[in-house]
Short mmCIF file of N, CA and C in Angstrom, two decimals:
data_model
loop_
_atom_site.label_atom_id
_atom_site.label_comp_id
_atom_site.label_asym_id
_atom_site.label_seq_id
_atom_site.Cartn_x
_atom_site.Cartn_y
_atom_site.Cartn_z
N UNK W 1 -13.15 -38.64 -30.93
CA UNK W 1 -12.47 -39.58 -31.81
C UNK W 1 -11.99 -40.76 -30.97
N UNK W 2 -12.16 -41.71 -31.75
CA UNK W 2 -11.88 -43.48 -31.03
C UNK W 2 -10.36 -43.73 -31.10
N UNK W 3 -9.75 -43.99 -29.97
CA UNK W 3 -8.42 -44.46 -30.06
C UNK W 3 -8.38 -45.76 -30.30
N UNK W 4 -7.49 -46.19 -30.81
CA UNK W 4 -7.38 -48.09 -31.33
C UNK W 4 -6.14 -48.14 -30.21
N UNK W 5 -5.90 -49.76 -29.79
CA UNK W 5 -5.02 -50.02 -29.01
C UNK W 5 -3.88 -50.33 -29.82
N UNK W 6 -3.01 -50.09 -29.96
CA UNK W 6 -1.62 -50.23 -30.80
C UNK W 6 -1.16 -51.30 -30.26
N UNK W 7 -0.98 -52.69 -31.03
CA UNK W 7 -0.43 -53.88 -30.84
C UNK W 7 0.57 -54.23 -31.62
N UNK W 8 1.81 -54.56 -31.38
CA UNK W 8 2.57 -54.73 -32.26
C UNK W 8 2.12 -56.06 -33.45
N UNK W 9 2.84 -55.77 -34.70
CA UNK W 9 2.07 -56.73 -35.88
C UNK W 9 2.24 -57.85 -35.53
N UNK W 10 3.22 -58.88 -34.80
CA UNK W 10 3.44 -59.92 -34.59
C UNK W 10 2.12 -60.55 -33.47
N UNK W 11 2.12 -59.72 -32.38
CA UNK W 11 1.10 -59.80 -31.41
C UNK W 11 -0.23 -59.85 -31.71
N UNK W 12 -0.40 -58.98 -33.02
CA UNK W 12 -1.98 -58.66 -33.62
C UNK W 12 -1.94 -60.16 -34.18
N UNK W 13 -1.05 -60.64 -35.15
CA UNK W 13 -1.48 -61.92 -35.33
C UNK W 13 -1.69 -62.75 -34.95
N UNK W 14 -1.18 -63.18 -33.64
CA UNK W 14 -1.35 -64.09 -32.72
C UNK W 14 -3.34 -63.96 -32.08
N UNK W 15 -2.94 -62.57 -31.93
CA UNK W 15 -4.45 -62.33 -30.62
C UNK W 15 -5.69 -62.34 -32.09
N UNK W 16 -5.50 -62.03 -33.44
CA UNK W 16 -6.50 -62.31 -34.41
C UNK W 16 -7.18 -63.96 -35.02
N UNK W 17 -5.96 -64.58 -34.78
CA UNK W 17 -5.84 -66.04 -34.59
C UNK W 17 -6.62 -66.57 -33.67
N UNK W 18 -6.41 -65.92 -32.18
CA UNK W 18 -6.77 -66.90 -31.10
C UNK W 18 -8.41 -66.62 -31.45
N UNK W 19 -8.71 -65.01 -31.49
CA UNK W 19 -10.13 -64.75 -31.41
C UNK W 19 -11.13 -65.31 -32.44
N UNK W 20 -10.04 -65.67 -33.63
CA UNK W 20 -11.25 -65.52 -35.22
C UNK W 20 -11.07 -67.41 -35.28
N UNK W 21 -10.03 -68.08 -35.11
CA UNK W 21 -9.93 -69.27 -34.89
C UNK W 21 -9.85 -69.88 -33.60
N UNK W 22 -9.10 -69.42 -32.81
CA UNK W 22 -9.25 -70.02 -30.95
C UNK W 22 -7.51 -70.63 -30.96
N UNK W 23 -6.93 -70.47 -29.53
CA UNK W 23 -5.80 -71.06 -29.37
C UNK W 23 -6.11 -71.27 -28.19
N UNK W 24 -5.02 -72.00 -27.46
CA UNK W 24 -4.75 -71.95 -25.69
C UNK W 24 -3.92 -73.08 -25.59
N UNK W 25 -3.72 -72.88 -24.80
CA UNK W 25 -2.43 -73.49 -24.11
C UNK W 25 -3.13 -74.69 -22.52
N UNK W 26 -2.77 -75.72 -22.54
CA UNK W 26 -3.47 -76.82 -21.74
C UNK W 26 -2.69 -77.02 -20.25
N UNK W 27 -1.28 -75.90 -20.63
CA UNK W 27 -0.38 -76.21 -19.16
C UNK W 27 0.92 -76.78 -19.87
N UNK W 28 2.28 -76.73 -19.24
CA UNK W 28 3.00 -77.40 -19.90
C UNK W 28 3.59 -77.03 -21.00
N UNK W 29 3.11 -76.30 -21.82
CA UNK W 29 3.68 -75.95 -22.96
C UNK W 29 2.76 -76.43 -24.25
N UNK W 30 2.16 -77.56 -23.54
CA UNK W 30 1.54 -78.03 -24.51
C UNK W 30 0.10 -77.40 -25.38
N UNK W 31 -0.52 -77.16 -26.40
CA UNK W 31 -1.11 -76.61 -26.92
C UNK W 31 -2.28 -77.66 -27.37
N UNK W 32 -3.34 -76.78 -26.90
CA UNK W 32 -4.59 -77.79 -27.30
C UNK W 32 -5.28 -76.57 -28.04
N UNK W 33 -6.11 -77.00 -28.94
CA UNK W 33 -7.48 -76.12 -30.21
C UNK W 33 -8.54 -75.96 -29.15
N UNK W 34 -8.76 -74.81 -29.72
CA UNK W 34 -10.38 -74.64 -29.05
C UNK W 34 -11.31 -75.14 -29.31
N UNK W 35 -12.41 -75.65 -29.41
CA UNK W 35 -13.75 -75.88 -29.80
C UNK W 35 -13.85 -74.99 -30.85
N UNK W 36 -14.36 -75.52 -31.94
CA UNK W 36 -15.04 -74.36 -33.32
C UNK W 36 -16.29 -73.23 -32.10
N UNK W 37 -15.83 -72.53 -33.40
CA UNK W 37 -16.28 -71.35 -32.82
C UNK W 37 -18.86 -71.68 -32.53
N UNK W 38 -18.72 -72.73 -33.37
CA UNK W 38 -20.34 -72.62 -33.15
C UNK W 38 -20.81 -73.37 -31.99
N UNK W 39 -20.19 -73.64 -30.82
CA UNK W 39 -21.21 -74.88 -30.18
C UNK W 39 -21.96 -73.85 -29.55
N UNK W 40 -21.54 -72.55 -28.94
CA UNK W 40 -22.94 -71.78 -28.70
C UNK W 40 -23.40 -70.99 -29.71
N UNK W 41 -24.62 -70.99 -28.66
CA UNK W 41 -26.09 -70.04 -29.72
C UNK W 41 -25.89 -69.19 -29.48
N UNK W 42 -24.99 -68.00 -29.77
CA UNK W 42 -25.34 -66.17 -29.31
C UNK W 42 -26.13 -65.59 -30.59
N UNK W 43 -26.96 -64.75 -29.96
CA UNK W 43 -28.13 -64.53 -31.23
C UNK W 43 -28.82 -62.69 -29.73
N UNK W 44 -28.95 -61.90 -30.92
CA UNK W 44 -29.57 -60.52 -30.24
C UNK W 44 -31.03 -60.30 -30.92
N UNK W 45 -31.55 -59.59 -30.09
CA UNK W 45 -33.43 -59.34 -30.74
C UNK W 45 -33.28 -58.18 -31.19
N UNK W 46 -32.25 -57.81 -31.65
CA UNK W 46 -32.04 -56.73 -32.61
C UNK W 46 -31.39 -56.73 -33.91
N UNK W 47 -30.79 -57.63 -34.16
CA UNK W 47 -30.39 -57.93 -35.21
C UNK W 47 -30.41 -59.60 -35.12
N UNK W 48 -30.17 -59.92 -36.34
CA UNK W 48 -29.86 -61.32 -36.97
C UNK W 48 -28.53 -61.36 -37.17
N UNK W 49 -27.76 -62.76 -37.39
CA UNK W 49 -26.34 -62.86 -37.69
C UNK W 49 -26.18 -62.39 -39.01
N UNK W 50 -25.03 -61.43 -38.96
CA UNK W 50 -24.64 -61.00 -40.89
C UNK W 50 -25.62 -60.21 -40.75
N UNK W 51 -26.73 -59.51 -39.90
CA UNK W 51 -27.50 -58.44 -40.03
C UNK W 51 -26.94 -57.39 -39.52
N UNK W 52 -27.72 -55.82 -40.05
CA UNK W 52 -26.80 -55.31 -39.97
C UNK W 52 -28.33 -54.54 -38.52
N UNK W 53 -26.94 -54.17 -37.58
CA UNK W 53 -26.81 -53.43 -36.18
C UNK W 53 -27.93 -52.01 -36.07
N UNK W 54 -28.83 -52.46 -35.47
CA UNK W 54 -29.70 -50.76 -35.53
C UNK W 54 -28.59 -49.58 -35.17
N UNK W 55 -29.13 -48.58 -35.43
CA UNK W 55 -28.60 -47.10 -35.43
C UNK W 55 -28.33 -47.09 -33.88
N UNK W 56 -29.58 -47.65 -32.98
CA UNK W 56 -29.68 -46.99 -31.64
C UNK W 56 -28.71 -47.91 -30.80
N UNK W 57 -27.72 -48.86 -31.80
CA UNK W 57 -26.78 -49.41 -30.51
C UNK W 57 -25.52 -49.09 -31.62
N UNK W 58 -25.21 -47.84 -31.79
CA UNK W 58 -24.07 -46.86 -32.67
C UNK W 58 -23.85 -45.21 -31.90
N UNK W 59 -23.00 -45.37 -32.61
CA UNK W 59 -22.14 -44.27 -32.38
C UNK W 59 -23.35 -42.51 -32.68
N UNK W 60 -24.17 -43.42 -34.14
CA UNK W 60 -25.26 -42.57 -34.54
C UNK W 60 -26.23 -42.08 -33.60
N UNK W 61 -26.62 -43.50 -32.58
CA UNK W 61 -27.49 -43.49 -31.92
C UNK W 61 -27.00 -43.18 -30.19
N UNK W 62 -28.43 -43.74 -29.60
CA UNK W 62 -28.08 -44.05 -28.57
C UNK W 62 -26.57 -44.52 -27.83
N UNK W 63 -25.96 -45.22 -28.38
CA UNK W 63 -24.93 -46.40 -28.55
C UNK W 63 -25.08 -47.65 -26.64
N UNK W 64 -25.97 -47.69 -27.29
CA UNK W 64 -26.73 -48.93 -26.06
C UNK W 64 -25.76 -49.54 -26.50
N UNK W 65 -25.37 -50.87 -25.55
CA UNK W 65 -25.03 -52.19 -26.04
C UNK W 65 -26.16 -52.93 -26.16
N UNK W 66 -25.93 -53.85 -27.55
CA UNK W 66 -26.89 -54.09 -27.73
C UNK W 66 -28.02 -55.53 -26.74
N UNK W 67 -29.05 -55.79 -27.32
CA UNK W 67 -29.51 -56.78 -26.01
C UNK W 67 -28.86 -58.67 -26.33
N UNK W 68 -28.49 -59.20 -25.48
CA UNK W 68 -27.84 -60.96 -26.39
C UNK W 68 -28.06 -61.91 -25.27
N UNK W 69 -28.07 -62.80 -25.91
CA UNK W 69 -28.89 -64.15 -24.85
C UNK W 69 -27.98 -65.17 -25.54
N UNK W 70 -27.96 -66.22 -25.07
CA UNK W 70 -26.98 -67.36 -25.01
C UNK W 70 -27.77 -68.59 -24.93
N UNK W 71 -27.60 -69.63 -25.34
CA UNK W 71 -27.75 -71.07 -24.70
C UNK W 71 -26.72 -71.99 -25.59
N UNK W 72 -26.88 -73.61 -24.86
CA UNK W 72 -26.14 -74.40 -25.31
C UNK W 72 -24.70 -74.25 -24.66
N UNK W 73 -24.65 -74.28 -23.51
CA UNK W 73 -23.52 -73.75 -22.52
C UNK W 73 -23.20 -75.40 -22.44
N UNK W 74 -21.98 -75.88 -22.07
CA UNK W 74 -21.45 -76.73 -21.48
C UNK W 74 -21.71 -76.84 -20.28
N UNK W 75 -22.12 -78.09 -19.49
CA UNK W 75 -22.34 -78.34 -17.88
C UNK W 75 -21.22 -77.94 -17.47
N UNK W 76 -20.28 -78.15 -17.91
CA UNK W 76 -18.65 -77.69 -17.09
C UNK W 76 -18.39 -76.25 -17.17
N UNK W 77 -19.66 -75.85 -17.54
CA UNK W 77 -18.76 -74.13 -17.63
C UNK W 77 -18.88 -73.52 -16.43
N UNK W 78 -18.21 -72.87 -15.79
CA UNK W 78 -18.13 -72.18 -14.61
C UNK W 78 -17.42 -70.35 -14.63
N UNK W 79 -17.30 -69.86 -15.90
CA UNK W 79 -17.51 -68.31 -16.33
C UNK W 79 -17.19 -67.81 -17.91
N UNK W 80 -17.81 -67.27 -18.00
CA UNK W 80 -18.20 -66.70 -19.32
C UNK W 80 -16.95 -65.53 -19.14
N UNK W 81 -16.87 -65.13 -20.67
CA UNK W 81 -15.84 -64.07 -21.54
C UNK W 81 -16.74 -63.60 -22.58
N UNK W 82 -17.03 -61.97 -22.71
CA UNK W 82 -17.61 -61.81 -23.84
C UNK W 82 -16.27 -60.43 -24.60
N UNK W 83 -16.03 -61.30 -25.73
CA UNK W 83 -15.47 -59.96 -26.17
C UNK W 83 -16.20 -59.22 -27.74
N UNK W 84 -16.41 -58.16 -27.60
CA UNK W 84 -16.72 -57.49 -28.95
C UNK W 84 -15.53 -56.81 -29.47
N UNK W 85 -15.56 -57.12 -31.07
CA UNK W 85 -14.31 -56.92 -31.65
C UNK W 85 -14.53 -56.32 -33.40
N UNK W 86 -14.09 -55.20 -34.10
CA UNK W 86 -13.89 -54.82 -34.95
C UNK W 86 -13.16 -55.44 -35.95
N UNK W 87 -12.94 -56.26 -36.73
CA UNK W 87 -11.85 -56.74 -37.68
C UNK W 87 -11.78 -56.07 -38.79
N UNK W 88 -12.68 -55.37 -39.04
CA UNK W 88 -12.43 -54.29 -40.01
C UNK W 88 -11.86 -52.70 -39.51
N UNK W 89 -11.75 -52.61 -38.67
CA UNK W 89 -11.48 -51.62 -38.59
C UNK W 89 -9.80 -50.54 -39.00
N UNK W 90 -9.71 -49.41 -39.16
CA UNK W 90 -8.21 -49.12 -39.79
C UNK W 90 -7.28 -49.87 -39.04
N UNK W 91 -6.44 -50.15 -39.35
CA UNK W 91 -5.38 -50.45 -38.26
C UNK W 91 -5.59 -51.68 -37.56
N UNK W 92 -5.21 -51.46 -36.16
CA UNK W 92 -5.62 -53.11 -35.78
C UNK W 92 -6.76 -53.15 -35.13
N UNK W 93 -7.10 -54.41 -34.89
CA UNK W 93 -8.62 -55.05 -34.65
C UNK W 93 -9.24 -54.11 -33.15
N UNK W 94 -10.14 -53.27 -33.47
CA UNK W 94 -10.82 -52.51 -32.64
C UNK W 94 -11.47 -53.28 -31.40
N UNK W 95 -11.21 -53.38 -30.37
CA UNK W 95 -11.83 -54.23 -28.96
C UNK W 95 -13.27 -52.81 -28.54
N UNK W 96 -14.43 -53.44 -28.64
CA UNK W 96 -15.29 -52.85 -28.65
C UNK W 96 -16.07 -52.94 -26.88
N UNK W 97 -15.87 -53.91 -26.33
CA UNK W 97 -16.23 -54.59 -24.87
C UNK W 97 -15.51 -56.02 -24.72
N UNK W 98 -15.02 -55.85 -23.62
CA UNK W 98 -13.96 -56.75 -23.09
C UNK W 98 -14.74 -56.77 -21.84
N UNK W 99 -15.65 -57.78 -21.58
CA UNK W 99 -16.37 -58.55 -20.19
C UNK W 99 -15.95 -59.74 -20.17
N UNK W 100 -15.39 -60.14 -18.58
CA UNK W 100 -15.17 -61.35 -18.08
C UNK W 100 -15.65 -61.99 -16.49
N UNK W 101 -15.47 -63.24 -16.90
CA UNK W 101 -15.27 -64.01 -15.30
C UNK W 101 -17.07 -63.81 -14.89
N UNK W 102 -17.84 -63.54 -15.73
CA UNK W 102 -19.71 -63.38 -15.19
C UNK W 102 -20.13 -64.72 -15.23
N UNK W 103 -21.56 -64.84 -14.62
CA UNK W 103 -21.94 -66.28 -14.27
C UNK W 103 -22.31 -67.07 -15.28
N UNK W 104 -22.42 -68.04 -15.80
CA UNK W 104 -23.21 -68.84 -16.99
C UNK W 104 -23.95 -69.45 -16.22
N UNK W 105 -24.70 -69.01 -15.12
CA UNK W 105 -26.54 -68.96 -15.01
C UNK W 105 -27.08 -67.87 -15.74
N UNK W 106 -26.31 -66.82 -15.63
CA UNK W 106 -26.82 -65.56 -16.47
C UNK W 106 -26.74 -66.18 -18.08
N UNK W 107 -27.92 -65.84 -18.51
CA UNK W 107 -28.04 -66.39 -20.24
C UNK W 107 -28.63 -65.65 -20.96
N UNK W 108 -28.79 -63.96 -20.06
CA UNK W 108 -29.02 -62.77 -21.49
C UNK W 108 -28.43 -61.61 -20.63
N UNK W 109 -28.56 -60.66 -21.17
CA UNK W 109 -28.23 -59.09 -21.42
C UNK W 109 -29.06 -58.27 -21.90
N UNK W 110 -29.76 -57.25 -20.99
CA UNK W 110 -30.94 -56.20 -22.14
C UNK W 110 -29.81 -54.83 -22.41
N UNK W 111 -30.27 -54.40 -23.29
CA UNK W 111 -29.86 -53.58 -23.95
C UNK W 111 -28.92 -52.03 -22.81
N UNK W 112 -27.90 -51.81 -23.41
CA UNK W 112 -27.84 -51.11 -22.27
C UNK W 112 -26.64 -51.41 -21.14
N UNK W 113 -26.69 -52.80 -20.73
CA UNK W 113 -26.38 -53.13 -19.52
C UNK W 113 -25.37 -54.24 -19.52
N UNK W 114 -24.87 -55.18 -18.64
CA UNK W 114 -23.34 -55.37 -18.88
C UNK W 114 -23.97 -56.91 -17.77
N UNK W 115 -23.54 -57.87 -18.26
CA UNK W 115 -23.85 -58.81 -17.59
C UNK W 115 -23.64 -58.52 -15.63
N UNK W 116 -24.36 -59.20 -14.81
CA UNK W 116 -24.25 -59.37 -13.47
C UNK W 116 -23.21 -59.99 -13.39
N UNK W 117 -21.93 -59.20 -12.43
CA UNK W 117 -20.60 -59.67 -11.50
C UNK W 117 -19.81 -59.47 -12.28
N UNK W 118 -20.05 -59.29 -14.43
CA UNK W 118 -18.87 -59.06 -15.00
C UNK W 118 -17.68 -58.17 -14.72
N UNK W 119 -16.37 -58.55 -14.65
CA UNK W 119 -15.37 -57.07 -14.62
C UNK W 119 -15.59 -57.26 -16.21
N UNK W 120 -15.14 -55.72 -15.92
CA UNK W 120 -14.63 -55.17 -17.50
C UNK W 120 -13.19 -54.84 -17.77
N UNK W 121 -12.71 -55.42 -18.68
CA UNK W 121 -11.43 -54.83 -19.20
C UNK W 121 -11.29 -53.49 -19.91
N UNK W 122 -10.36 -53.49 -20.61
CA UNK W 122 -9.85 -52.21 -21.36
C UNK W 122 -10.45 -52.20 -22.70
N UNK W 123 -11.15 -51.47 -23.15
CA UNK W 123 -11.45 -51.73 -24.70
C UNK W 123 -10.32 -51.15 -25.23
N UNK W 124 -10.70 -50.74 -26.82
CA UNK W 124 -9.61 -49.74 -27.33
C UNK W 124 -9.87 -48.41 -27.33
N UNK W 125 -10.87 -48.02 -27.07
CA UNK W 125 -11.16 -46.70 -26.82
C UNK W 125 -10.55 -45.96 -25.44
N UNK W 126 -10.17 -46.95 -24.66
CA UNK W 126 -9.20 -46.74 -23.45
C UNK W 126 -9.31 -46.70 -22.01
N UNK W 127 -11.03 -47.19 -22.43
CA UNK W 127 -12.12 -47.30 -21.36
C UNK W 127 -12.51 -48.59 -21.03
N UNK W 128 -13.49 -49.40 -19.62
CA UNK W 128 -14.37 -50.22 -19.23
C UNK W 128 -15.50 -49.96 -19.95
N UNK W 129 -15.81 -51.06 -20.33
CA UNK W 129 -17.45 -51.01 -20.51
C UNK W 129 -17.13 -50.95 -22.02
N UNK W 130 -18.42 -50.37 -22.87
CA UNK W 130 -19.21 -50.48 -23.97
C UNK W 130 -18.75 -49.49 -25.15
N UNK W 131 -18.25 -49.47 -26.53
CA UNK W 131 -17.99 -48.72 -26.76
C UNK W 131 -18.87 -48.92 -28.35
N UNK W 132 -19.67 -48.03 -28.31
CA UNK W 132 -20.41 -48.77 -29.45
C UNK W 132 -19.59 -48.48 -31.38
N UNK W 133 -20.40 -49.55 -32.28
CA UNK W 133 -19.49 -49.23 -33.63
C UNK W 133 -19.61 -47.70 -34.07
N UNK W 134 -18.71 -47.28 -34.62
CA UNK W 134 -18.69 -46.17 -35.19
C UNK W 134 -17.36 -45.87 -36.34
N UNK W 135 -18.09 -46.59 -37.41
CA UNK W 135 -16.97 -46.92 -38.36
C UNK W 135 -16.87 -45.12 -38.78
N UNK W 136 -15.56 -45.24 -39.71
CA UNK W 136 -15.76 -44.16 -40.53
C UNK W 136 -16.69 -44.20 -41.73
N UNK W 137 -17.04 -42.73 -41.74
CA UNK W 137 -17.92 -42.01 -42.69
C UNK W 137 -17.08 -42.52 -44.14
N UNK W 138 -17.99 -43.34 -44.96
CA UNK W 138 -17.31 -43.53 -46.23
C UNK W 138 -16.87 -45.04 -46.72
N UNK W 139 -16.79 -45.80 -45.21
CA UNK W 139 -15.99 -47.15 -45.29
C UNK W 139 -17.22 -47.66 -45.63
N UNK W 140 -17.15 -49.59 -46.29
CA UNK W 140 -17.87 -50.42 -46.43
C UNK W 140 -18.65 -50.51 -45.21
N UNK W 141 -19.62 -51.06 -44.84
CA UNK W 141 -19.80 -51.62 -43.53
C UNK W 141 -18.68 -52.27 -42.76
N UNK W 142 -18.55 -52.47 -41.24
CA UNK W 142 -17.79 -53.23 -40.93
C UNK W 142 -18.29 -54.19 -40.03
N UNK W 143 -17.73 -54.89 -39.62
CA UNK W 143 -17.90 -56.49 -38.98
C UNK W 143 -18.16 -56.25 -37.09
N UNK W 144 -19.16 -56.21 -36.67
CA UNK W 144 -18.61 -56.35 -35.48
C UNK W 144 -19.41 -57.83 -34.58
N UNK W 145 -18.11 -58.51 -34.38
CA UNK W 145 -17.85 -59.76 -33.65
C UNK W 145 -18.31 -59.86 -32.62
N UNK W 146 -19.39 -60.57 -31.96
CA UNK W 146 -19.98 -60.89 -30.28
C UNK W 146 -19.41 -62.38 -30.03
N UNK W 147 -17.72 -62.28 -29.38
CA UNK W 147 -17.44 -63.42 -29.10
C UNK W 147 -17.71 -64.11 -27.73
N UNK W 148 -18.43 -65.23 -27.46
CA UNK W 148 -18.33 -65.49 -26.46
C UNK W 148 -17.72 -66.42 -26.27
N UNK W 149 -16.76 -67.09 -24.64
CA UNK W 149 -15.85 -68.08 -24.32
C UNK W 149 -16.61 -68.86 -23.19
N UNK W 150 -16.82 -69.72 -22.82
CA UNK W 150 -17.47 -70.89 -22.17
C UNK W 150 -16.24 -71.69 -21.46
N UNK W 151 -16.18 -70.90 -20.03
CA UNK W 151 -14.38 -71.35 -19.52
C UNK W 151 -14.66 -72.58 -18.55
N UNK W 152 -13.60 -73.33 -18.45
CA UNK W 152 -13.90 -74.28 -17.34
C UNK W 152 -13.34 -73.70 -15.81
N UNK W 153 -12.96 -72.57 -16.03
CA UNK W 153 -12.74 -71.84 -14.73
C UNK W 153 -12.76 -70.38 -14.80
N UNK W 154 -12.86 -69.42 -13.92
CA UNK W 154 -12.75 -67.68 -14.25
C UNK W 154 -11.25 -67.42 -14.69
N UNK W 155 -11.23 -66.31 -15.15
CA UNK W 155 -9.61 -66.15 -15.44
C UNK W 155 -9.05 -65.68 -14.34
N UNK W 156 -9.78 -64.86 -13.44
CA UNK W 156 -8.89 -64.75 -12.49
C UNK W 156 -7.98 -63.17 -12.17
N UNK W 157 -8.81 -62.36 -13.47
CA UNK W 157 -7.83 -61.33 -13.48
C UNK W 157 -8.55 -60.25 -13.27
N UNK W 158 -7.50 -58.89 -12.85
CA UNK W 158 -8.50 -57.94 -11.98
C UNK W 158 -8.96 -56.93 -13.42
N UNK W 159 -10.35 -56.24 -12.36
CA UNK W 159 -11.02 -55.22 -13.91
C UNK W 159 -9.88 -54.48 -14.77
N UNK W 160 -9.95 -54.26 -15.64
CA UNK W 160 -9.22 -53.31 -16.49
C UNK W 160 -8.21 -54.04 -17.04
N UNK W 161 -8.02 -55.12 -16.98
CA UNK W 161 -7.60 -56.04 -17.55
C UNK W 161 -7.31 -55.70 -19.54
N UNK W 162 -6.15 -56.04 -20.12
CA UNK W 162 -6.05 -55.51 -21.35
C UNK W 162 -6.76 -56.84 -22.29
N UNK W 163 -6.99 -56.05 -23.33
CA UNK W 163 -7.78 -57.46 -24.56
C UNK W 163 -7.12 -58.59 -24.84
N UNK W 164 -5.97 -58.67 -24.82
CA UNK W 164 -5.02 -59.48 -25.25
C UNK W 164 -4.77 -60.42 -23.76
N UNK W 165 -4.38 -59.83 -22.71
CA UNK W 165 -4.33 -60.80 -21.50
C UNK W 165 -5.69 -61.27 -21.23
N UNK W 166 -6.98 -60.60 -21.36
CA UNK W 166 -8.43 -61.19 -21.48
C UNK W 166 -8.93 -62.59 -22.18
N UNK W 167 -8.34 -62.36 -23.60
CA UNK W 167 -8.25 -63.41 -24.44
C UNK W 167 -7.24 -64.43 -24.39
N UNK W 168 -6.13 -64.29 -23.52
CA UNK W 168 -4.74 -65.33 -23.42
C UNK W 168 -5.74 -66.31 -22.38
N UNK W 169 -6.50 -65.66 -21.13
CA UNK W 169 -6.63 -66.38 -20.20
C UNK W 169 -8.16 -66.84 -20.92
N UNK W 170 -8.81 -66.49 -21.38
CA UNK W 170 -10.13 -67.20 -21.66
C UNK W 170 -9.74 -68.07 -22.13
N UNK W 171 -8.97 -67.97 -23.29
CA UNK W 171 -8.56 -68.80 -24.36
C UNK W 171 -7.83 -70.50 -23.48
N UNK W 172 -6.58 -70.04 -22.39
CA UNK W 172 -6.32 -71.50 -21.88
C UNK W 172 -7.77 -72.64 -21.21
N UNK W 173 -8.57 -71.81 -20.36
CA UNK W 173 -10.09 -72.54 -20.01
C UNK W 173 -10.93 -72.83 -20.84
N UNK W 174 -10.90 -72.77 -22.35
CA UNK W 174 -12.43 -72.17 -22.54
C UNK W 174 -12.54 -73.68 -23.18
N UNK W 175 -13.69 -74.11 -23.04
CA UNK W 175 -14.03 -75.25 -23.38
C UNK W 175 -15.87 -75.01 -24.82
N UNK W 176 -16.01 -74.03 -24.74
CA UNK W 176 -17.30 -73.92 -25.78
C UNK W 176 -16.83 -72.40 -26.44
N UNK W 177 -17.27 -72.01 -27.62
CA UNK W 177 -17.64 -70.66 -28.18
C UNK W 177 -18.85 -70.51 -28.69
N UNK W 178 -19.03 -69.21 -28.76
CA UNK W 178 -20.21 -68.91 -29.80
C UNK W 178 -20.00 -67.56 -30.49
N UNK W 179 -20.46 -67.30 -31.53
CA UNK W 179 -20.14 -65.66 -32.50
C UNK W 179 -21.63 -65.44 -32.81
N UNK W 180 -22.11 -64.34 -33.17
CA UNK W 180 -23.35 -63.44 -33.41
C UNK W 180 -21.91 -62.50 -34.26
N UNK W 181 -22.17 -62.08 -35.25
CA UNK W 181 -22.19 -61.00 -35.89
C UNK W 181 -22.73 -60.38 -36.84
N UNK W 182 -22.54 -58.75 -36.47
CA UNK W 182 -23.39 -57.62 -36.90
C UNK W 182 -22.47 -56.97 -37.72
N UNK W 183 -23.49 -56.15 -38.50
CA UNK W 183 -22.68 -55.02 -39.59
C UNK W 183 -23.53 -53.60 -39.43
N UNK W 184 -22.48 -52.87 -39.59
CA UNK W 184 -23.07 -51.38 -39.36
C UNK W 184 -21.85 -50.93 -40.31
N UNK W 185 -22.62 -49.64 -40.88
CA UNK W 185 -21.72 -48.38 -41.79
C UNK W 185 -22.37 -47.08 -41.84
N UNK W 186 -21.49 -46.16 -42.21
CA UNK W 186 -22.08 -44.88 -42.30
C UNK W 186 -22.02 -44.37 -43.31
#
């Protein structure tokens, strides 16, 4: 059974905000918007966006991560953030893979495998690395989010890093996004 990370409600709104709309902070106090979430292309050869997620990158299956490629990077980018994220899920927003600080020369992922030099943070399952969907038996499908951040610098922070400090620090650098999302149910 999948543990969820318990965030207090005030905090969940903030960190659902930054991820589903974008926030950050410019220094100072002062607050600058992120880039809309489309200037990158994230797109997988396993599914389509709003398509729904093969079996063999689930909880059913295999639970590979699945395979994702990128372009349309900003010249200024100097490290990537990928977070996968549940918004449907019971309770609060399920962190599915929390990868940071990897190269944006790297511009895919095969199935399976975790970008080159990424650390990994904490998902909610309580682990590094990959935790594939595995909604409950009975629910609608649910949503799962391939966010990526396009930083003008690494964040800087060591592996195991929690979702919420992952996303505070992408969020002050990040100068591009991109979303791919998938649906899976049981």
């Amino acid at each position: 059974m999948l543990q969820t990370l318990r965030i207090p409600p005030l905090t969940a709104c903030v960190l659902a905000a930054a991820v589903l709309t974008g926030c950050g902070s410019s220094g100072g106090g002062a607050h600058k918007p992120l880039p809309p979430p489309g200037n990158i292309k994230v797109t997988s050869s396993a599914f389509a966006q709003g398509g729904t997620i093969p079996k063999r990158y689930t909880c059913d299956g295999a639970g590979l991560s699945p395979p994702l490629a990128w372009r349309r990077l900003p010249d200024a980018t100097r490290s990537l953030v990928l977070v996968v994220l549940d918004p449907d899920a019971p309770g609060p927003t399920f962190f599915h893979w929390v990868i940071y600080d990897f190269s944006p020369n790297q511009r895919e992922v095969a199935a399976g495998e975790s970008p080159r030099g990424a650390a990994a943070g904490e998902n909610s399952a309580g682990k590094a690395g990959w935790t594939p969907p595995c909604p409950p038996k009975g629910n609608s499908p649910h949503r799962y989010v391939f966010r990526l951040f396009a930083d003008s610098k690494p964040t800087d922070l060591a592996a195991g890093a929690a979702p919420s400090d992952v996303l505070a620090a992408a969020g002050t650098h990040s100068i591009a996004q991109g979303t791919l999302t998938g649906r899976y149910g049981r």
